[in-house]
Short mmCIF file of C-alpha atoms in Angstrom, two decimals:
data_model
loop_
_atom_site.label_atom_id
_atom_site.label_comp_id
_atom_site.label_asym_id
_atom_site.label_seq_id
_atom_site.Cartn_x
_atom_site.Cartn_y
_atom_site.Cartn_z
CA UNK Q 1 82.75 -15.09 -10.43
CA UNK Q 2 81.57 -18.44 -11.90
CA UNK Q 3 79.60 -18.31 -15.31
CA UNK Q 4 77.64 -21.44 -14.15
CA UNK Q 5 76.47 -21.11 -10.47
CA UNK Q 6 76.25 -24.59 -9.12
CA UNK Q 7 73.30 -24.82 -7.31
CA UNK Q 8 69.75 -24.21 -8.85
CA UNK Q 9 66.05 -24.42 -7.20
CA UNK Q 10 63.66 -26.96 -8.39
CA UNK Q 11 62.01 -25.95 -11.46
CA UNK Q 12 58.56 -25.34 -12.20
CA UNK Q 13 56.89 -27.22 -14.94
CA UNK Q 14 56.77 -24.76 -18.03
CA UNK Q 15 54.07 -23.42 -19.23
CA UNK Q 16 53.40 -24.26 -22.74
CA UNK Q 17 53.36 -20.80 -24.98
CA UNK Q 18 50.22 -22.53 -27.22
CA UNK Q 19 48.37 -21.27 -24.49
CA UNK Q 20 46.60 -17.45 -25.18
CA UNK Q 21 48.85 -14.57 -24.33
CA UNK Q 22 47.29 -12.49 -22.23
CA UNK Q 23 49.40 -9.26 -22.13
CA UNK Q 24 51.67 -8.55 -24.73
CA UNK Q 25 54.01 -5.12 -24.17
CA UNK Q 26 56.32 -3.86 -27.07
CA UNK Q 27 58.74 -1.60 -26.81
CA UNK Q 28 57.74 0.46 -23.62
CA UNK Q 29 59.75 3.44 -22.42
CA UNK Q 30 58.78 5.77 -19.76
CA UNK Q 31 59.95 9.29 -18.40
CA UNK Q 32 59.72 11.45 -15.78
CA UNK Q 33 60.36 15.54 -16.24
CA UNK Q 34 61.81 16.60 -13.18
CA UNK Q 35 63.83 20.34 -12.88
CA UNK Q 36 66.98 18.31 -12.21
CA UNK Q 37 66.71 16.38 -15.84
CA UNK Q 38 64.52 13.75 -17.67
CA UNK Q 39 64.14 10.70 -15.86
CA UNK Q 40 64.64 7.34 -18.31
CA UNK Q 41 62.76 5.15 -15.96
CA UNK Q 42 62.20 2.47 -18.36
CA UNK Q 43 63.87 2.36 -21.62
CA UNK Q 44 61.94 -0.42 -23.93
CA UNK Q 45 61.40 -3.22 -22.31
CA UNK Q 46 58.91 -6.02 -24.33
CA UNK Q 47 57.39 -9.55 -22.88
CA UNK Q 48 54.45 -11.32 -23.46
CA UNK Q 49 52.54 -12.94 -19.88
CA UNK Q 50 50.67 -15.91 -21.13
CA UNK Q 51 47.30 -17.50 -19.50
CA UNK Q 52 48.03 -19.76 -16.45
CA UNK Q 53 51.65 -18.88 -16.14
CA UNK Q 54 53.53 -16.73 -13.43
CA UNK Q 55 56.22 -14.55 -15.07
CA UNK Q 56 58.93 -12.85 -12.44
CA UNK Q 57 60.76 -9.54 -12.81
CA UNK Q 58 63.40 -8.90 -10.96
CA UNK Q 59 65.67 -6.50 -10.85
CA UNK Q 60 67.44 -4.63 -7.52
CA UNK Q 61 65.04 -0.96 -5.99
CA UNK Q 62 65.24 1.65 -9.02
CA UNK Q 63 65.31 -0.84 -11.98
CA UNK Q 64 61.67 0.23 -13.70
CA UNK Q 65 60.41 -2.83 -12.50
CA UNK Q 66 56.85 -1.30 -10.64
CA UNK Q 67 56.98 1.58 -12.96
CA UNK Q 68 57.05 -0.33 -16.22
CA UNK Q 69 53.59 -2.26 -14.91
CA UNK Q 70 52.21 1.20 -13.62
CA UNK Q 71 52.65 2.51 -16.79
CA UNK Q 72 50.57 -0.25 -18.57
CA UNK Q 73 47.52 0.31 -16.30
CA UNK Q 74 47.47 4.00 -17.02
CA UNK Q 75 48.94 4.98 -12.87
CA UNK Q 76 51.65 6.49 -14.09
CA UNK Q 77 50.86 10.70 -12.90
CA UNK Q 78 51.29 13.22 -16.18
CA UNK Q 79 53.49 15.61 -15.46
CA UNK Q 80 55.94 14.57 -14.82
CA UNK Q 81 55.63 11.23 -16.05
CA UNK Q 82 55.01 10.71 -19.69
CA UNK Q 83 54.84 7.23 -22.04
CA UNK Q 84 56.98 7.87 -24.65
CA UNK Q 85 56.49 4.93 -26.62
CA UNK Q 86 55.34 1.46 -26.65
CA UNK Q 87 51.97 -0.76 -26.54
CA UNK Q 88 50.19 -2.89 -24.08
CA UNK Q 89 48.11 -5.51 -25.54
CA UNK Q 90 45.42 -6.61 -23.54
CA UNK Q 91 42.70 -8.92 -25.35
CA UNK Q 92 42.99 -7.48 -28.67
CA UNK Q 93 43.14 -3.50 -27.24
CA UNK Q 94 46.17 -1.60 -26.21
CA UNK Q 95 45.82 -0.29 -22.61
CA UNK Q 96 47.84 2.83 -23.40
CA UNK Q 97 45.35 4.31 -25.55
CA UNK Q 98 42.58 3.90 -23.65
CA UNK Q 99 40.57 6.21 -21.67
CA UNK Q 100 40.87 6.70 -18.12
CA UNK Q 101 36.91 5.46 -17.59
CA UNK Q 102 37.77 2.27 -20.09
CA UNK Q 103 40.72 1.68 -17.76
CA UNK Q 104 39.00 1.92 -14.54
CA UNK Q 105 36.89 -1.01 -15.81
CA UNK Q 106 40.16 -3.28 -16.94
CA UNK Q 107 41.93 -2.50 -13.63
CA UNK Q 108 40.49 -4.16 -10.39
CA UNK Q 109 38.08 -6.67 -12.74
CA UNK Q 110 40.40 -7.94 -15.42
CA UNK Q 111 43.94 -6.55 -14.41
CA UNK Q 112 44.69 -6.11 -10.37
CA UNK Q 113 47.51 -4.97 -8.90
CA UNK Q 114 48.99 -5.65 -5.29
CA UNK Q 115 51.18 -2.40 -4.44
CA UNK Q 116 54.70 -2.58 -2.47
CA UNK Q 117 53.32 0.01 0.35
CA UNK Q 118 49.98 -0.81 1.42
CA UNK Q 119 50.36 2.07 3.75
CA UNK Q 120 50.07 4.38 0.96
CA UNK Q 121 47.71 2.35 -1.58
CA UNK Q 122 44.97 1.92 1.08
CA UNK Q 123 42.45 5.07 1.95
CA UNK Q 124 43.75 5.89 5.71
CA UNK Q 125 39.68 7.43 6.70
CA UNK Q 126 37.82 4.39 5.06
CA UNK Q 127 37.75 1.11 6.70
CA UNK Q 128 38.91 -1.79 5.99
CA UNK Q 129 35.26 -3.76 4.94
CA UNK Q 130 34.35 -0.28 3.06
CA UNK Q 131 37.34 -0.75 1.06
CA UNK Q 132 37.29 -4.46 -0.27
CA UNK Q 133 33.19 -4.10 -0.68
CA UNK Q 134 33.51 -1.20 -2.90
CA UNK Q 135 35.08 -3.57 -5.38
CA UNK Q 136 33.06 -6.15 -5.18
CA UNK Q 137 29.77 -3.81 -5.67
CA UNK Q 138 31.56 -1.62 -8.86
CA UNK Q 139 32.72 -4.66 -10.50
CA UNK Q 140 30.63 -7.68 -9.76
CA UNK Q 141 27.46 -5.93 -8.85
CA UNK Q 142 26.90 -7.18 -5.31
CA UNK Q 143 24.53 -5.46 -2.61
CA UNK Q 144 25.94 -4.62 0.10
CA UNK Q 145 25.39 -7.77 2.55
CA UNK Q 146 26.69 -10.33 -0.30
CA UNK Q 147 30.02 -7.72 -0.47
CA UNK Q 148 30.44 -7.55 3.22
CA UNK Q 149 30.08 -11.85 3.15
CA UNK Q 150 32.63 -12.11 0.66
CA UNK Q 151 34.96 -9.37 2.43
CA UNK Q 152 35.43 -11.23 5.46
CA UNK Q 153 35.95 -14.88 3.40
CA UNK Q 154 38.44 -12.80 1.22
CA UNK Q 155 40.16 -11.66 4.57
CA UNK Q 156 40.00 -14.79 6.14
CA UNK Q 157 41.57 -16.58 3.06
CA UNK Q 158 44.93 -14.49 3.91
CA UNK Q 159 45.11 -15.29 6.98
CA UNK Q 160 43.35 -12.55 9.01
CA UNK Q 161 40.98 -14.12 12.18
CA UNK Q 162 38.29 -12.57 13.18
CA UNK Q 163 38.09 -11.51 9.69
CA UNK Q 164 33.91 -10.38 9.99
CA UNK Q 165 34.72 -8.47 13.16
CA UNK Q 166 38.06 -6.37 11.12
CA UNK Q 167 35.82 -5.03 8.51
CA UNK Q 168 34.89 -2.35 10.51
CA UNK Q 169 38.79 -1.56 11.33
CA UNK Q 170 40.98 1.27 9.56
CA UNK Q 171 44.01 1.09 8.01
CA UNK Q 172 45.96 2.12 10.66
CA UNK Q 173 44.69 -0.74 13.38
CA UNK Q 174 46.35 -3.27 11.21
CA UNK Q 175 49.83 -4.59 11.49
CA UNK Q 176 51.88 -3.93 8.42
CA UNK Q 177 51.51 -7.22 7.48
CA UNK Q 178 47.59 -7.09 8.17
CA UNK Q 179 47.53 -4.47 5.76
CA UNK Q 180 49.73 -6.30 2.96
CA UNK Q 181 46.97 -9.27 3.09
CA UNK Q 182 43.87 -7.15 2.77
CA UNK Q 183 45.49 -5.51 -0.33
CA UNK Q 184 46.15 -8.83 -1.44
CA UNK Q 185 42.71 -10.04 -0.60
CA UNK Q 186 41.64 -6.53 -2.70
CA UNK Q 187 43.07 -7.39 -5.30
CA UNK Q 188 42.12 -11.18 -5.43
CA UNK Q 189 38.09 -10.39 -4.81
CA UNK Q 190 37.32 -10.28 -8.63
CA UNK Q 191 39.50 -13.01 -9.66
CA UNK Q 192 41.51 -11.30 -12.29
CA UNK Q 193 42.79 -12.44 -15.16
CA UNK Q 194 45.81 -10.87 -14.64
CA UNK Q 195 47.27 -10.04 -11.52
CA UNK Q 196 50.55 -7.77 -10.91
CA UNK Q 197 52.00 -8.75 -7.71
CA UNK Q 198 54.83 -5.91 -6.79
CA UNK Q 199 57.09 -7.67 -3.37
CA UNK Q 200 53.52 -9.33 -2.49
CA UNK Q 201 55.14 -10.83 0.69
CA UNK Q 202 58.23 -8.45 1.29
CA UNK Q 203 56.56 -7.88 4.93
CA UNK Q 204 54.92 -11.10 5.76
CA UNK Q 205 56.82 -13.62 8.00
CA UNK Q 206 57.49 -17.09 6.64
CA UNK Q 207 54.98 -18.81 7.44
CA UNK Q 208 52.36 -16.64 5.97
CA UNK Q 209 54.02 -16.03 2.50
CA UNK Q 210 54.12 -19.74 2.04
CA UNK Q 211 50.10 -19.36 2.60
CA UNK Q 212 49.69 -16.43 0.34
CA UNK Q 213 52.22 -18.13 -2.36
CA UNK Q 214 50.49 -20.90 -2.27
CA UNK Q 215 46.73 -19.13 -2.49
CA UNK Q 216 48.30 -17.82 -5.31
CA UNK Q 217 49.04 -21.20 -7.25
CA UNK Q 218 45.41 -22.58 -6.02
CA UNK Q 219 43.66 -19.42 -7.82
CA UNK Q 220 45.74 -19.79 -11.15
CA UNK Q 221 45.33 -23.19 -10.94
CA UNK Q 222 41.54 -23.09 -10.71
CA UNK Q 223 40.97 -19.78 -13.18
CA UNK Q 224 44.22 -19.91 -15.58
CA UNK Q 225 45.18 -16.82 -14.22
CA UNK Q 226 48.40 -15.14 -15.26
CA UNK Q 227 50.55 -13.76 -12.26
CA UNK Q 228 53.57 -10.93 -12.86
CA UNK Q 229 55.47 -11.00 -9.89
CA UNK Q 230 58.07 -8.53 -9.38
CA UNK Q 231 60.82 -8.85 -7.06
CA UNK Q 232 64.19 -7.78 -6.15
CA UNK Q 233 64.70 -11.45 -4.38
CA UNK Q 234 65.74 -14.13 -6.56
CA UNK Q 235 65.24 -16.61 -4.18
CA UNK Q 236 61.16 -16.03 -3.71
CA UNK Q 237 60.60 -16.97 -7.15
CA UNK Q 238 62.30 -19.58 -7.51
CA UNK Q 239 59.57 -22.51 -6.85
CA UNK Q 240 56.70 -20.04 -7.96
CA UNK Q 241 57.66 -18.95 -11.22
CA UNK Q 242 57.73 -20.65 -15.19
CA UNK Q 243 59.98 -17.23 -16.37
CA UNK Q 244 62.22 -14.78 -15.27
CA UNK Q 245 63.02 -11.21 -16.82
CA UNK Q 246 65.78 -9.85 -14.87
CA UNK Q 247 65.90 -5.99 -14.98
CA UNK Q 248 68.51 -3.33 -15.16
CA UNK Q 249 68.95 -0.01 -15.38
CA UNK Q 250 65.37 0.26 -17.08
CA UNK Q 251 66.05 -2.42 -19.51
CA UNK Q 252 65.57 -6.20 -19.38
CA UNK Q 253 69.30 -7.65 -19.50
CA UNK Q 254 68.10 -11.39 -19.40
CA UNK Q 255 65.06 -13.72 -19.70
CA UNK Q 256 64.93 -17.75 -19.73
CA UNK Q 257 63.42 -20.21 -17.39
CA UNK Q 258 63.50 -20.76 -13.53
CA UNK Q 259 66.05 -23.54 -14.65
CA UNK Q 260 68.17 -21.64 -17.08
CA UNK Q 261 68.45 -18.28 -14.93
CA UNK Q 262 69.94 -20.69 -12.31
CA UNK Q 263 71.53 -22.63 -13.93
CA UNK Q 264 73.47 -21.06 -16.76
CA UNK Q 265 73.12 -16.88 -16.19
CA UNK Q 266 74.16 -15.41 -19.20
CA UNK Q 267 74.47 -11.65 -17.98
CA UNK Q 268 76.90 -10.59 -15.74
CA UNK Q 269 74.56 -9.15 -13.54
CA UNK Q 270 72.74 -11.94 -13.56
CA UNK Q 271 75.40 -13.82 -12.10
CA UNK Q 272 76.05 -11.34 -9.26
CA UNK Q 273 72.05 -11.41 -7.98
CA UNK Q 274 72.34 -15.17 -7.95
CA UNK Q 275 76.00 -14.97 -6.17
CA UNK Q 276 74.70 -12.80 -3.24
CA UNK Q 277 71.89 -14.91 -2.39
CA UNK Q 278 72.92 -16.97 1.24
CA UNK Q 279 73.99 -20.58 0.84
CA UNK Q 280 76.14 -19.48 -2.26
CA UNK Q 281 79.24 -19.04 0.28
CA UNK Q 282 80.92 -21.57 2.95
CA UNK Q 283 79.90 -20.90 6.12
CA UNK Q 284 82.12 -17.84 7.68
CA UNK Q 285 82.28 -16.67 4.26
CA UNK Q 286 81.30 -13.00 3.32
CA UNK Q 287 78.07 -12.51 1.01
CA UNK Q 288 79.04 -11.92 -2.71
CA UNK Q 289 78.10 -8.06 -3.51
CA UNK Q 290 78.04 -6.65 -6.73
CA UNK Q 291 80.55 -3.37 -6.91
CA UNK Q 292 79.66 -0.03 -7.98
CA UNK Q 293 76.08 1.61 -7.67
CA UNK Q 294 73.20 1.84 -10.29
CA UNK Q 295 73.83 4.58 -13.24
CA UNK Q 296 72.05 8.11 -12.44
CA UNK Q 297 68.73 7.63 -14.47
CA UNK Q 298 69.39 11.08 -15.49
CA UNK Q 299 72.55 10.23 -17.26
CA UNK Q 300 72.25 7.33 -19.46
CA UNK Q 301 75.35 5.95 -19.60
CA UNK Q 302 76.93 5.29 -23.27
CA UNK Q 303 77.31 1.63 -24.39
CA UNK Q 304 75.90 -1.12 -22.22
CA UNK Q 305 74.17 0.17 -18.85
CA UNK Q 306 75.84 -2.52 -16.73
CA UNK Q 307 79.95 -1.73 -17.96
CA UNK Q 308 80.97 0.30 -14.69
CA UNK Q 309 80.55 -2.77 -12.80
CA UNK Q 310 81.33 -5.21 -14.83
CA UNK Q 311 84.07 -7.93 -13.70
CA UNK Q 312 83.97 -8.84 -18.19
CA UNK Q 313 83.82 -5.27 -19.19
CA UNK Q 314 85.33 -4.98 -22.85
CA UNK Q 315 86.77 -1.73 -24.66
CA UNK Q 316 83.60 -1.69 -27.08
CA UNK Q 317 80.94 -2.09 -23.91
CA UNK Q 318 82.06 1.23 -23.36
CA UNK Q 319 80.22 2.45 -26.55
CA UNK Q 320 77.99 -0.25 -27.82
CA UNK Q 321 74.60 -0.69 -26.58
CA UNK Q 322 74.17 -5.00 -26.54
CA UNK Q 323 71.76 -6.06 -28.68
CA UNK Q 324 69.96 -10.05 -27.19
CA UNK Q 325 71.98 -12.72 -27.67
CA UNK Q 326 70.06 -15.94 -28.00
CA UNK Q 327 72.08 -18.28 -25.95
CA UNK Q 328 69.38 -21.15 -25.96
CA UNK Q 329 65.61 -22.14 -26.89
CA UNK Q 330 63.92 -18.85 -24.72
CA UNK Q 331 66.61 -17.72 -23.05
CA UNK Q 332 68.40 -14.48 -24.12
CA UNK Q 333 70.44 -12.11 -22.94
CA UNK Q 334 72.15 -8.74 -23.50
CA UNK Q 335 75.58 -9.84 -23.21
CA UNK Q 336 78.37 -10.38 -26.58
CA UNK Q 337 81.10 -10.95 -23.98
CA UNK Q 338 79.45 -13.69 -22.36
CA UNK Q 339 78.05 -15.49 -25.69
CA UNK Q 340 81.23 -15.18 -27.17
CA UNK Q 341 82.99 -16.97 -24.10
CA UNK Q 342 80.13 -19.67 -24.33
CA UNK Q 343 80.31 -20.05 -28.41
CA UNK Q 344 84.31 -20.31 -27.46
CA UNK Q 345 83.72 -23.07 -24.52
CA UNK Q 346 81.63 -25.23 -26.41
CA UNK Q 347 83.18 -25.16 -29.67
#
């Protein structure tokens, strides 16, 4: 496996950190209490999302990724979850101490989140119209004809026709796609400041994700809003994103640019994500997989998560948990082996 893959996406212009940080999250570490064990979902991860930018997490199914931003706005059920320890500042006040009635005014208004299964976020007996004008009438104090007007622009801006004539529609008459853009347009109708996009476009076809990806730039653009996208695809944040925190095992094993992640990955698995992406291989080729399966989230392994499938695995991985290695201006990652190879090559 190559330490320096040798193709990279274009790279989007980087946001300058002068600008106000939005969202800052220290030290966060969540649990779940289950009868089979405790559950170490997310085991202190800290970044800081910054106005205007779009930060990616990505990390493969299981890696804490939606339950690390579901923990910030308060969604995470207790039992059996519990916050264990951490903070989540939002403009000067920490999320995880605040009440459940001060959150339900942050999330939807200031903070909105698009969820992975709009099958399950969305209210199966209310309609569709019933659902987007509610939001618009809690949190920006529109009657009932101005919410149903901006309903149907908000549907039509993802891409739904008819979009007047589908208010009236449940859940269940859209197409799983359908449904994916009215949580989006949900989510989009108070023009957050933050918005948490978990595999936004994971059931959309092609052309539609370009539209929603690029509704997405045209918002931040106009309102400076900061987008967390989380992903397990590498490849759908590559021309939308100014950062990427890559995820594993509840812990963030690497963070840098668009243009450092793909072009020098400093964490092992790191370099398998970007080596399993298609186009990596000649054609006839087999797809690059990484070996081995996550560790049991009940049994934290000892040393550094990654180890059992790690083609650089050293004696002392097996016992030492990797502290970040600063391998360039912003980028860092939780990998000795890999900084020592680097410190060796360019010495």
């Amino acid at each position: 496996m190559p330490l320096i893959p040798a193709a990279a996406p274009p790279e989007r212009k980087e946001v300058s950190m002068e600008r106000a940080t939005l969202l800052s999250v220290k030290d966060l570490r969540t649990r779940f209490h289950i009868p089979e064990g405790t559950v170490y979902a997310v085991n202190g991860i800290s970044y800081e999302l910054h106005q205007g930018e779009t930060l990616a997490v990505v990390g493969e199914s299981g890696c804490g990724k939606s339950v690390s931003m579901m923990s910030i706005l308060g969604l995470i059920p207790t039992p059996p979850g519990e916050i264990a320890s951490g903070s989540a500042i939002y403009r000067d006040r920490d999320l995880l101490k605040l009440s459940e009635s001060d959150l339900e005014d942050v999330r939807g208004r200031e903070i909105a989140m698009i969820f992975q299964d709009p099958m399950t976020a969305l209210n199966p007996v209310l309609t569709i119209g019933r659902q987007l004008s509610e939001t618009l009438r809690k949190h920006m104090g529109m009657d009932q004809r101005k919410a149903d007007e901006r309903s149907a622009q908000l549907l039509e801006g993802v891409g739904i026709p008819d979009a007047a004539q589908r208010l009236s529609d449940y859940p269940h008459q859209f197409s799983g796609g359908m449904r994916q853009r009215a949580m989006i347009a949900m989510a989009l109708s108070c023009v957050p400041s933050v918005l948490i996009a978990d595999e936004p476009t994971t059931a959309l076809d092609v052309t539609i994700q370009a539209q929603i990806l690029r509704l997405f730039g045209e918002l931040q653009e106009k309102r400076k809003m900061a987008i967390l996208q989380i992903t397990h695809d590498l490849s759908v944040v590559a021309s939308v994103a100014n950062r990427i925190y890559v995820m594993y095992a509840g812990i963030v094993v690497e963070m840098g640019s668009v243009g450092q992640i793909f072009h020098e990955p400093c964490h092992p698995y790191t370099m398998g994500l970007l080596e399993s992406l298609p186009g990596r291989r000649e054609r006839g080729q087999e797809l690059a997989t990484i070996p081995g399966a996550v560790p049991d989230p009940t049994r934290k392994p000892p040393g550094c998560p990654f180890h059992p499938r790690c083609p650089y695995v050293q004696d002392s991985c097996h016992s030492q948990f990797p502290e970040m290695c600063t391998f360039a201006s912003s980028h860092l990652a939780r990998c000795p082996i890999i900084y020592a190879k680097r410190k060796a090559y360019s010495a």
